[in-house]
Coordinates of C-alpha atoms and ligand atoms in Angstrom, one line a residue:
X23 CA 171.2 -41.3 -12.0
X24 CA 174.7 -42.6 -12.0
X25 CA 177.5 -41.1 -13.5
X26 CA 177.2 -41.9 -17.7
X27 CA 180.8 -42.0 -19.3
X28 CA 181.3 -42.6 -23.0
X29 CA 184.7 -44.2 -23.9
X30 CA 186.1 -44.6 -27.2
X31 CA 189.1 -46.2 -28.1
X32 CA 191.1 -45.8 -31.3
X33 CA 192.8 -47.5 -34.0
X34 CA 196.1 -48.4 -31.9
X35 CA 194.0 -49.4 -28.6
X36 CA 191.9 -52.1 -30.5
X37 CA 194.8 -53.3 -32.8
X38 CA 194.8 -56.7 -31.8
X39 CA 193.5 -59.2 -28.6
X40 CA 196.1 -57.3 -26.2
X41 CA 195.5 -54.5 -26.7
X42 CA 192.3 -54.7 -26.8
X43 CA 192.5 -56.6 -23.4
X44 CA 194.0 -53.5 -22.3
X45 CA 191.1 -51.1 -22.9
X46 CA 188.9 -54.0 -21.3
X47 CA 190.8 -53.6 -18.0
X48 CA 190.3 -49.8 -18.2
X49 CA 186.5 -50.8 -18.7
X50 CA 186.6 -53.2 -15.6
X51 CA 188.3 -50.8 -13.4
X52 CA 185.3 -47.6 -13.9
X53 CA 181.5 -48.8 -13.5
X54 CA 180.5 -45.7 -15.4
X55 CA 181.7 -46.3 -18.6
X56 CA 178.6 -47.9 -20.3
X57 CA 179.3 -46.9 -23.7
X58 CA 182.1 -48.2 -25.8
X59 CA 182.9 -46.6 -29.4
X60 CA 185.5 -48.2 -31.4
X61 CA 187.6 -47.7 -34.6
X62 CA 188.7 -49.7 -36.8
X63 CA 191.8 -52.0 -35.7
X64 CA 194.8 -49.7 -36.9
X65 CA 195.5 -50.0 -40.4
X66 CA 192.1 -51.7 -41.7
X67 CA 190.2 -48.5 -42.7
X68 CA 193.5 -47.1 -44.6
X69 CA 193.4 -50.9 -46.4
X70 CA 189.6 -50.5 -47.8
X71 CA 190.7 -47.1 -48.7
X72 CA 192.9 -48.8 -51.1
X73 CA 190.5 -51.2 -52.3
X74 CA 188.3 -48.3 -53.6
X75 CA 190.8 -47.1 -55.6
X76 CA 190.7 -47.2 -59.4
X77 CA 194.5 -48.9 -59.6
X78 CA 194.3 -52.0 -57.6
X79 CA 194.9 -55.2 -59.7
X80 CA 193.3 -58.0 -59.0
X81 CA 196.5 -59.5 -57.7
X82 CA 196.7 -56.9 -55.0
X83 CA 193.1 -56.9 -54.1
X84 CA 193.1 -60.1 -53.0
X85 CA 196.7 -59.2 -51.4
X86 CA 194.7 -57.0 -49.0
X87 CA 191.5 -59.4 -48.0
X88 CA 194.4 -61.8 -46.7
X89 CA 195.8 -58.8 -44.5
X90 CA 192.3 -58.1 -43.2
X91 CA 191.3 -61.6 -42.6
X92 CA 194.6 -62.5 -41.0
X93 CA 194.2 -59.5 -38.7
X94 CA 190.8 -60.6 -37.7
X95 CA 191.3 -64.1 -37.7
X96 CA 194.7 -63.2 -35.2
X97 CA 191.6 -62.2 -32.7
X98 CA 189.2 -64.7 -33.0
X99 CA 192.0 -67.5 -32.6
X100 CA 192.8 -65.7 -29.6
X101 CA 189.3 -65.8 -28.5
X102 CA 189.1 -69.1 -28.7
X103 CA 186.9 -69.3 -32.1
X104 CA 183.4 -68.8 -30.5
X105 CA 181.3 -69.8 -33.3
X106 CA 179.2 -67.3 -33.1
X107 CA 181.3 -64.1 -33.6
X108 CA 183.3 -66.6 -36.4
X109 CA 179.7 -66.7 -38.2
X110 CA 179.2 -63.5 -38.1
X111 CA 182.8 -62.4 -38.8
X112 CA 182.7 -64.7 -41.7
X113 CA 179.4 -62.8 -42.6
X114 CA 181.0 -59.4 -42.6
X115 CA 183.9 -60.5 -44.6
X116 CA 182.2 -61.9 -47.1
X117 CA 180.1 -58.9 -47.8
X118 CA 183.7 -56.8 -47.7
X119 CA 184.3 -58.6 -50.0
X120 CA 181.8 -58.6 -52.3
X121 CA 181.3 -54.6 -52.1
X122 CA 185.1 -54.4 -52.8
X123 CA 184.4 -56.6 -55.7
X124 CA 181.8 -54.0 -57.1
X125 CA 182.5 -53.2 -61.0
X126 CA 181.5 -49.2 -59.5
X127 CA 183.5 -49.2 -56.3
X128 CA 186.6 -46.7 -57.4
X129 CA 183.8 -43.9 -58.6
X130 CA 180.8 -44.3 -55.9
X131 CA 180.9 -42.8 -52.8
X132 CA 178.1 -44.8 -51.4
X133 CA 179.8 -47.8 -51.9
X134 CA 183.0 -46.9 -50.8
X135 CA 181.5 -45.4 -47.6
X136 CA 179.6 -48.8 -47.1
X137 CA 183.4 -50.3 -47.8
X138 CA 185.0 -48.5 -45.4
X139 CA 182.3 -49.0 -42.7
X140 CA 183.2 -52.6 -42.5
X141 CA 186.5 -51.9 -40.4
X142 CA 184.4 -50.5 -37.1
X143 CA 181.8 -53.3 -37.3
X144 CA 184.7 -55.7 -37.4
X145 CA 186.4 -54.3 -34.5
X146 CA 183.2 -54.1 -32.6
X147 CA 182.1 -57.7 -33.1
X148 CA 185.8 -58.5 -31.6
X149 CA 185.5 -55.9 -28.7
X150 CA 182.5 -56.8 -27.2
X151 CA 183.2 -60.7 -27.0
X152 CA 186.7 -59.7 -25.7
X153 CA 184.1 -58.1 -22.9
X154 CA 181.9 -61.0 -22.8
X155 CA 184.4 -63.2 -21.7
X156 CA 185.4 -61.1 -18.7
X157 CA 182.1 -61.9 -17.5
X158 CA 180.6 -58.4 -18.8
X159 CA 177.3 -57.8 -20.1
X160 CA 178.4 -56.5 -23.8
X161 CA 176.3 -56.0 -26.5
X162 CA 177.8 -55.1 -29.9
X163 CA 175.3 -52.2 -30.9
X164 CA 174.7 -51.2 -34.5
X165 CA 175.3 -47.3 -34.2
X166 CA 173.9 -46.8 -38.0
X167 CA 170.3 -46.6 -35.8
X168 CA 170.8 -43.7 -34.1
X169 CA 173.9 -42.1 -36.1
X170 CA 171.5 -40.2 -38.6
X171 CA 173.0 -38.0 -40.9
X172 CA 173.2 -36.3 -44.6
X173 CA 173.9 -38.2 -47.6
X174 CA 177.1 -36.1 -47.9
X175 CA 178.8 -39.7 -48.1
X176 CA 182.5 -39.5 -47.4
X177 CA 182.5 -36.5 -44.8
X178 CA 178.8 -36.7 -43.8
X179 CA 176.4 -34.3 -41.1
X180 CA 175.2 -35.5 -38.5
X181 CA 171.6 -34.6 -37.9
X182 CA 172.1 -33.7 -33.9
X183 CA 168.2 -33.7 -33.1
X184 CA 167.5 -36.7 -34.7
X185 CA 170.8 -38.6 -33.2
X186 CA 169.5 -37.5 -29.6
X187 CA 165.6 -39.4 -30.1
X188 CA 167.2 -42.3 -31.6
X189 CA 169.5 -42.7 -28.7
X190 CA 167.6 -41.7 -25.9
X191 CA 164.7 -44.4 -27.6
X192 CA 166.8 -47.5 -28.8
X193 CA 170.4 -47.0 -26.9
X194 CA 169.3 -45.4 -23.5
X195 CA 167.4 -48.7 -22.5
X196 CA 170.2 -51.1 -23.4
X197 CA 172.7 -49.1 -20.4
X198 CA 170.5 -50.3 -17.2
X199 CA 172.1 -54.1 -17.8
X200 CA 174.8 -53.7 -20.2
X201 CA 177.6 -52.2 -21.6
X202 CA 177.2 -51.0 -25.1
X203 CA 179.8 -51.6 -27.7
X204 CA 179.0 -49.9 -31.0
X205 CA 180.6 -48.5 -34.1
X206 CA 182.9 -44.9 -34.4
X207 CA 183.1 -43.4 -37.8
X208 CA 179.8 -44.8 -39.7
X209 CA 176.3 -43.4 -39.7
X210 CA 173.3 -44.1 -42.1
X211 CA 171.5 -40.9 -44.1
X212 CA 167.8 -41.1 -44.1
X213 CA 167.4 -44.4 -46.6
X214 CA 169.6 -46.6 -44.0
X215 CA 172.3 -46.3 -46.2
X216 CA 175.7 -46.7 -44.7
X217 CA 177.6 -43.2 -44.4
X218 CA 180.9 -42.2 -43.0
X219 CA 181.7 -38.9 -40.9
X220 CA 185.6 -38.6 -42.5
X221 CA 189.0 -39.9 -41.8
X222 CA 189.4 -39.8 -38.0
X223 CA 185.7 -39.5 -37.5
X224 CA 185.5 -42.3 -34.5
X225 CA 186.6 -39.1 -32.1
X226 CA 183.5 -37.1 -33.2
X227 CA 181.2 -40.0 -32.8
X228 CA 181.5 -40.6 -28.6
X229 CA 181.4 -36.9 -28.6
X230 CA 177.9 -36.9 -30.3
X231 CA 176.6 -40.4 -28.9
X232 CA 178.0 -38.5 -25.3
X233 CA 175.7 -35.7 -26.6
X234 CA 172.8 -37.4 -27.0
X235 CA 172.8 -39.7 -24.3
X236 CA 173.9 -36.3 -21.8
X237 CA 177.0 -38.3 -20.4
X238 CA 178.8 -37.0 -17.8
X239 CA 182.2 -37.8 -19.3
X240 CA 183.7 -38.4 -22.7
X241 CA 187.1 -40.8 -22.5
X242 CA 189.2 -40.7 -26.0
X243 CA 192.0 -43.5 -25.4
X244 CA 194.8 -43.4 -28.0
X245 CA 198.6 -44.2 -28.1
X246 CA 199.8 -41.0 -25.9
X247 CA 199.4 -40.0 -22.4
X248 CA 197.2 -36.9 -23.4
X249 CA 197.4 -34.2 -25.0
X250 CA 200.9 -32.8 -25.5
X251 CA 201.9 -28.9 -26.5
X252 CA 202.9 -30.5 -29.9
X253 CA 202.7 -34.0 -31.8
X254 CA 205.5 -35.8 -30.1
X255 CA 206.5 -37.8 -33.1
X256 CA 207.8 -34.5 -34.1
X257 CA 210.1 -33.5 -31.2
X258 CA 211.2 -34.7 -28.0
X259 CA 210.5 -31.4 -26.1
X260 CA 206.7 -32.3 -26.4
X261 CA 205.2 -32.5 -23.2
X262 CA 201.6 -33.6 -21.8
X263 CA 199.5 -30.5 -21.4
X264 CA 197.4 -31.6 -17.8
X265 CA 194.3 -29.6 -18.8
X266 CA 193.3 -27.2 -21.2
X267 CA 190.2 -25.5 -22.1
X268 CA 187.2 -26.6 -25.0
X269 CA 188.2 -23.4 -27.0
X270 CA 192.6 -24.2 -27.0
X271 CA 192.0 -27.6 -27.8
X272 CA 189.0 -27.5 -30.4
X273 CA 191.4 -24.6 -32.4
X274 CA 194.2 -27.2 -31.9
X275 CA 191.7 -30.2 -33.8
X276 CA 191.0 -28.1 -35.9
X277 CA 194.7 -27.0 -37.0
X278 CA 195.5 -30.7 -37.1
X279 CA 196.3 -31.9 -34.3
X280 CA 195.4 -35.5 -35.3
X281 CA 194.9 -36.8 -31.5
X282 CA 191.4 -35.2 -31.8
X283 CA 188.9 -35.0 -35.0
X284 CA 188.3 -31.4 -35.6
X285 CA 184.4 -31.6 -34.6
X286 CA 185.1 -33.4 -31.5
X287 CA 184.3 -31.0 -29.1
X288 CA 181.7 -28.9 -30.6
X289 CA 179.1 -31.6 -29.3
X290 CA 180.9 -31.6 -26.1
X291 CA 181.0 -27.6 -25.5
X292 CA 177.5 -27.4 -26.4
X293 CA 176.6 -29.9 -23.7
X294 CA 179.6 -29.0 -20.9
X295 CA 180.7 -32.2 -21.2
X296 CA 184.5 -33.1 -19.9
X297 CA 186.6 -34.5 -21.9
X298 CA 189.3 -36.7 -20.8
X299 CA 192.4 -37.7 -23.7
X300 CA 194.9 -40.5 -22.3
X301 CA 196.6 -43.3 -23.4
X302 CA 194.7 -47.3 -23.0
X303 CA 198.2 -48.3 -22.9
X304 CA 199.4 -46.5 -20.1
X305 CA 195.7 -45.3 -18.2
X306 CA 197.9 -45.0 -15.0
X307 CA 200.3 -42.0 -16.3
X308 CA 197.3 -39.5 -16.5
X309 CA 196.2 -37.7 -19.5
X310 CA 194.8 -34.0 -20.1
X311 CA 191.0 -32.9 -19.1
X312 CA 189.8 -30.6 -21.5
X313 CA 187.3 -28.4 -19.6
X314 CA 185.3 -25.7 -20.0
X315 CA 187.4 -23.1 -18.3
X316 CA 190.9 -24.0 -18.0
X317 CA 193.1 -22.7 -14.7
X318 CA 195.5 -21.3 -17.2
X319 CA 195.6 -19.2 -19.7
X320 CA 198.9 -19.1 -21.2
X321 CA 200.0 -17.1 -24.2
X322 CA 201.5 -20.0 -25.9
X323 CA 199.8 -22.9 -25.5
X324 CA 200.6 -25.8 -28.6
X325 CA 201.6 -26.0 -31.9
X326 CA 200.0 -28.2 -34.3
X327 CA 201.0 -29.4 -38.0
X328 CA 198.6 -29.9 -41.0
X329 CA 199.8 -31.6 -43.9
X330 CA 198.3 -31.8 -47.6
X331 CA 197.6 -28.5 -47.9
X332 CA 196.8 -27.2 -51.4
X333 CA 197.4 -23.6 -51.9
X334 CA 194.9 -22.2 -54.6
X335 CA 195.5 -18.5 -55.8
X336 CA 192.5 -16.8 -57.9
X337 CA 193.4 -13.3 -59.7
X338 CA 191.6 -11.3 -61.8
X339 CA 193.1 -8.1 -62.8
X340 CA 189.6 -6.7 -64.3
X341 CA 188.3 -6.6 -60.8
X342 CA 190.9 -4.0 -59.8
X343 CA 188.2 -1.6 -58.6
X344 CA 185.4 -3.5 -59.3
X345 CA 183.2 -5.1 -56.2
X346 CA 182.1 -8.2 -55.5
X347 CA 185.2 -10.4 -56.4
X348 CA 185.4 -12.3 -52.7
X349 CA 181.5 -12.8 -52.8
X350 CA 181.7 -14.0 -57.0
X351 CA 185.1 -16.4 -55.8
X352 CA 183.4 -17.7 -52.6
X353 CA 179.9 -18.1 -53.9
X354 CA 181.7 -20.6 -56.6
X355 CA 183.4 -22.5 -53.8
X356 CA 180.1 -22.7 -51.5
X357 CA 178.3 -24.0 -54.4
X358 CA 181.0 -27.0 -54.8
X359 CA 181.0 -27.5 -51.2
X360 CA 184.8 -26.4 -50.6
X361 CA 185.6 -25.6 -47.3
X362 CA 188.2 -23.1 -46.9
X363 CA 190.6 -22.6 -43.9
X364 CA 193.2 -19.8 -44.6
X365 CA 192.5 -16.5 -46.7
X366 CA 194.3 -13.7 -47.5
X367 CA 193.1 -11.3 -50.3
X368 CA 194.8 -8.3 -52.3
X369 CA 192.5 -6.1 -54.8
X370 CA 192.3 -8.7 -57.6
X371 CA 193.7 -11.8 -55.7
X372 CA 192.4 -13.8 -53.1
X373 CA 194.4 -16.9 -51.9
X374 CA 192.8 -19.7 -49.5
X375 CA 194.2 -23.2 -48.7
X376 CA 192.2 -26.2 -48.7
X377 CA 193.0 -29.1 -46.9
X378 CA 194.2 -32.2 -48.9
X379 CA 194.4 -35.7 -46.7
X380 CA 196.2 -38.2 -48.4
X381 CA 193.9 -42.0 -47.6
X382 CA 190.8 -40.5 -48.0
X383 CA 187.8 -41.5 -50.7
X384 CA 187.3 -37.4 -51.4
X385 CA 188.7 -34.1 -52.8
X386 CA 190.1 -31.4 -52.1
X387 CA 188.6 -29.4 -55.1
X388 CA 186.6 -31.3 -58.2
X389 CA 187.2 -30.4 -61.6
X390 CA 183.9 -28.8 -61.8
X391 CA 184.7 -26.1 -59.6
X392 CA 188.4 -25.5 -61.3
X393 CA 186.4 -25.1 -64.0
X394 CA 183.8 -22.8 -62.8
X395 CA 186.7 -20.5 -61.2
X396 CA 188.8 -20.9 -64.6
X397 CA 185.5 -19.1 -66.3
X398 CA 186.1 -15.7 -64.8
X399 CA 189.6 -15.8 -63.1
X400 CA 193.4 -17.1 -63.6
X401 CA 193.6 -20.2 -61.1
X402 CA 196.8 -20.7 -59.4
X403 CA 197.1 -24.3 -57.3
X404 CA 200.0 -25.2 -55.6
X405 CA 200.4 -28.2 -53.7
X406 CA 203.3 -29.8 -50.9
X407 CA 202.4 -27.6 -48.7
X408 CA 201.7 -27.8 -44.6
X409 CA 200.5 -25.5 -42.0
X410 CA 201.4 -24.5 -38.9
X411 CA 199.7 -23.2 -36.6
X412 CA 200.8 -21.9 -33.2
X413 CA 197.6 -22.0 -30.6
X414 CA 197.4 -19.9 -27.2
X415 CA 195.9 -16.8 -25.8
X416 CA 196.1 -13.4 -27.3
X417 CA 198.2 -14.2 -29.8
X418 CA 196.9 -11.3 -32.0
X419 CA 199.6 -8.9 -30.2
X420 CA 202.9 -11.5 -30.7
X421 CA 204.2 -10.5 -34.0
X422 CA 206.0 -8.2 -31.9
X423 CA 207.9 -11.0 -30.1
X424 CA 211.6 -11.9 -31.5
X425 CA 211.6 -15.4 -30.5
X426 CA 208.9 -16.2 -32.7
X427 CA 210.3 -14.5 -36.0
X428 CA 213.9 -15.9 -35.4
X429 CA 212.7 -19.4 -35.7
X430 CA 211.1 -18.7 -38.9
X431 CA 214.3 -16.9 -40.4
X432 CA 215.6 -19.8 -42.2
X433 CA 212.0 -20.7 -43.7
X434 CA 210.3 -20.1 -46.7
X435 CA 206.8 -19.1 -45.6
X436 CA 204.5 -19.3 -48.3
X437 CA 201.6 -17.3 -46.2
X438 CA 201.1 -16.0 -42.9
X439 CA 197.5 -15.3 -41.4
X440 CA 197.4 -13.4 -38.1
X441 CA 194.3 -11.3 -36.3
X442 CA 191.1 -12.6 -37.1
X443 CA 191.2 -15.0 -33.5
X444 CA 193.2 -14.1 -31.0
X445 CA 193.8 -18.3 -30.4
X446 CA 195.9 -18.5 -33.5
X447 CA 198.9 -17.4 -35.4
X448 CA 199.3 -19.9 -38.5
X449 CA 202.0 -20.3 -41.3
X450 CA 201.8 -22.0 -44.8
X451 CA 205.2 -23.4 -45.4
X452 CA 206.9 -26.0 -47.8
X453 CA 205.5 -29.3 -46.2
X454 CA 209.5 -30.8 -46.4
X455 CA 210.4 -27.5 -43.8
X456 CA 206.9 -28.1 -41.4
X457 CA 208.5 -30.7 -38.9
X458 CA 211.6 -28.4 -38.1
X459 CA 209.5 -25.3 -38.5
X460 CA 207.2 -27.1 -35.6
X461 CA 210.3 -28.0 -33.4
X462 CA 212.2 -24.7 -33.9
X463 CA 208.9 -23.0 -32.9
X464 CA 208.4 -25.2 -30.1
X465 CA 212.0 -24.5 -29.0
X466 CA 211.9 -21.0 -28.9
X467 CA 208.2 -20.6 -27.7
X468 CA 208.0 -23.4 -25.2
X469 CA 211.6 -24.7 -23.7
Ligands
ADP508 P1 193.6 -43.0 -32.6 O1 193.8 -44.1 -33.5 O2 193.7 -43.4 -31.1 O3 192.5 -42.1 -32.9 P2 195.4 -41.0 -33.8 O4 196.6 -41.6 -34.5 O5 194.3 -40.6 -34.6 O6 195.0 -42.1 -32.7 O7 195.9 -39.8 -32.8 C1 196.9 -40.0 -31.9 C2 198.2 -39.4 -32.5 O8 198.0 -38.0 -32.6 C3 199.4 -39.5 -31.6 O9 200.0 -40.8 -31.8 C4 200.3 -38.4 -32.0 O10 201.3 -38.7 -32.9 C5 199.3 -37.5 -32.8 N1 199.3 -36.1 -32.3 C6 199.3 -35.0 -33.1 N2 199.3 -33.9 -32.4 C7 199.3 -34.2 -31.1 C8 199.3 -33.5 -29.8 N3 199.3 -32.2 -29.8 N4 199.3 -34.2 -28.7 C9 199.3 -35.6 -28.7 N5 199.3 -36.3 -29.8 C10 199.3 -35.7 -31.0
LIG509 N1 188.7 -45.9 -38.7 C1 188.6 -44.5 -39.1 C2 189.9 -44.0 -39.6 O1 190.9 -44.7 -39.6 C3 188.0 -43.7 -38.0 C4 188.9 -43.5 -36.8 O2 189.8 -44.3 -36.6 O3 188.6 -42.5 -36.1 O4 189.9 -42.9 -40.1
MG510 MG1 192.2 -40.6 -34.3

């Protein structure tokens, strides 16, 4: 069979009719890309956040539907107005509407997550007729099909087994003759109700439609020539990292490196599937491969930033000597469904930070299990906090280097954790120090 790639193109690349004439080019110039995932146009999905929250007047409500429609209206004029996709735009914006309108939109999660679906099947309806009239076959796909997952609306699982039947049975056919545009982001749980993967999510869909449909390449076009050693909006000494392997890049996801969702890779490791990251703005500057095996292996190899981070600190001085504080602490935060990133414990403290986004539609922590921790332990939660995490290759042996310590000296780190994987070295620090933590770091570990 031919060679299957999977292209997906973010928020930036679909902002508007050039640009997304730009990622049609890239489409016209490689036969094998058959499937198309896009986000929503850049800026709509942080909008219906806003509309599902509990302060929005009226006023301003309406304030936003204008910005959406203008946006979309912006591309359909410069489509020409095909009635059709103006029917069915008109169709979609109404019902945005209307589930924005609900009396129970600010406290349920299945309607916000149907809410915020709206952006991707906005931006897909746009993309594929951009196609269409470069005389290529594109059909705008709905991805809720095959995109099965839990009902954990907000931040939901995909079910992987179920994902690859649905799309070897219902998208696999559509490739022979056309290109398939679909939907990043949004899934449905078992009821066909609409479900979201999180913030970002669009990344972590072509890398589980890829999956499924055992594509030979995965193509994630954003705003930057690749990936670089750190986020360039934070320092000019950034620079494009050529290739590097599944395991540097998925720790650097992971630590918040926002040019790939955390999950992105795991369906693409478990499959062997390369990954290309470059820019639909500039495809002709190159990008990075992310492979399975990387030709180098050096001890420093990025630095990412997380911001949001809350800091929560759990002690309980009648568990000095006692055992089974950690398992009594973490069974209380499986139960809510926290997941925790950093940890460092004492006797009758443990500390663990939990990551906060700002735009999303969930928590970091509910109420429920403050109050459940509260029952049996003083609760400490501190908040304006980033990390930092420095990413490479036996990095458990370089607290001894110098370089590293002098460009913390002037920094008030909160936490450090070191040892548990040799890939990283992070740092909890005051989130107005992070960005000249991150470029002093960079400084002294890269130039
Ligand atoms: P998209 O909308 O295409 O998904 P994102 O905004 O989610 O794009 O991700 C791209 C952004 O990620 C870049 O503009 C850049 O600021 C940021 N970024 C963070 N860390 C890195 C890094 N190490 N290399 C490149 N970009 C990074
Ligand atoms: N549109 C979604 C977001 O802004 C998903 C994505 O762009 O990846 O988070
Ligand atoms: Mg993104």
């Amino acid at each position: 069979m031919n060679k299957l790639t999977v292209a997906k193109f973010g928020g930036t690349s679909v902002a508007d009719f050039s640009a997304m004439s730009r990622c049609a080019d890239i489409i016209c110039h490689d036969q094998s890309i058959r499937v198309v995932a896009v986000s929503a146009q850049s800026g709509i999905t942080n909008i219906l956040v806003r509309l599902t929250q509990a302060d929005v007047s009226d006023a301003e409500r309406l304030d936003l539907f204008k910005q959406i429609r203008d946006k979309e209206q912006a591309i359909l004029s410069d489509l020409n107005n095909p009635e059709s996709i103006q029917v069915a735009l008109e169709h979609l914006l109404v019902s945005l509407e209307k589930t924005a309108n609900e009396a129970d939109i600010a406290t349920s999660e299945r309607l916000k997550d149907r809410l915020l679906s709206f952006g991707e099947q906005m931006s897909s309806l746009m993309f594929a007729e951009v196609l269409r009239q470069r005389d290529v076959h594109a059909v705008n796909f709905d991805i809720r099909q095959i995109m099965k997952t839990d009902s954990a609306f907000g931040h939901a699982e995909p079910n992987i087994e179920l994902i690859k039947q649905q799309a070897q049975t219902s998208m696999m056919p559509e490739l022979a003759g056309s290109v398939v545009v679909t939907q990043g982001f949004i899934g449905s749980n078992d009821q066909g109700e609409t479900t979201t993967l999180g913030r970002g999510g669009s990344d972590y869909s072509a890398a589980l439609i890829a999956e499924a449909l055992e594509a030979d390449v995965l193509q994630i076009w954003t705003d930057v020539i690749g990936i670089f050693t750190t986020d360039p909006r934070l320092t000019q000494a950034a620079r494009p990292i050529p290739e590097i392997s599944f395991d540097e890049a998925a720790e650097m996801a992971t630590f918040g490196a926002k040019i790939l969702h955390p999950a992105t890779l795991i369906p693409a490791m478990r499959r062997d599937i390369r990954v290309f990251v470059g820019s639909s703005r500039a495809p002709n500057e190159g990008g990075t491969w992310v492979v399975n095996k990387a030709k180098t292996k050096p001890a420093y190899r990025a630095i990412a930033l997380r911001k949001d981070q809350i800091l929560l600190t759990v002690k309980s001085p009648q568990m000095l000597h006692a055992t089974g504080f950690l398992a009594k602490v973490f069974g209380i935060l499986a139960e809510h469904k926290i997941s925790v990133d950093l940890v460092t414990t004492s006797e009758i403290s443990i500390a663990v930070t939990l990551d906060n986004p700002s735009n999303t539609t969930t928590k970091a922590i509910s109420d429920a299990a403050l109050t459940a921790l509260k029952a049996f332990c003083d609760v400490k939660v501190e908040d304006n906090l980033s990390l930092v995490a420095v990413i490479g290759n036996h990095l458990e042996s370089s607290l001894r280097e110098n370089q590293l310590w002098k460009a913390l000296e002037k920094v008030n780190v909160r936490m450090i954790c070191q040892g548990a994987s040799p890939h990283n070295l992070c740092f909890l620090t005051p989130t107005a120090a992070a960005p000249s933590v991150v470029e002093q770091l960079h400084n002294a570990l890269f130039d």
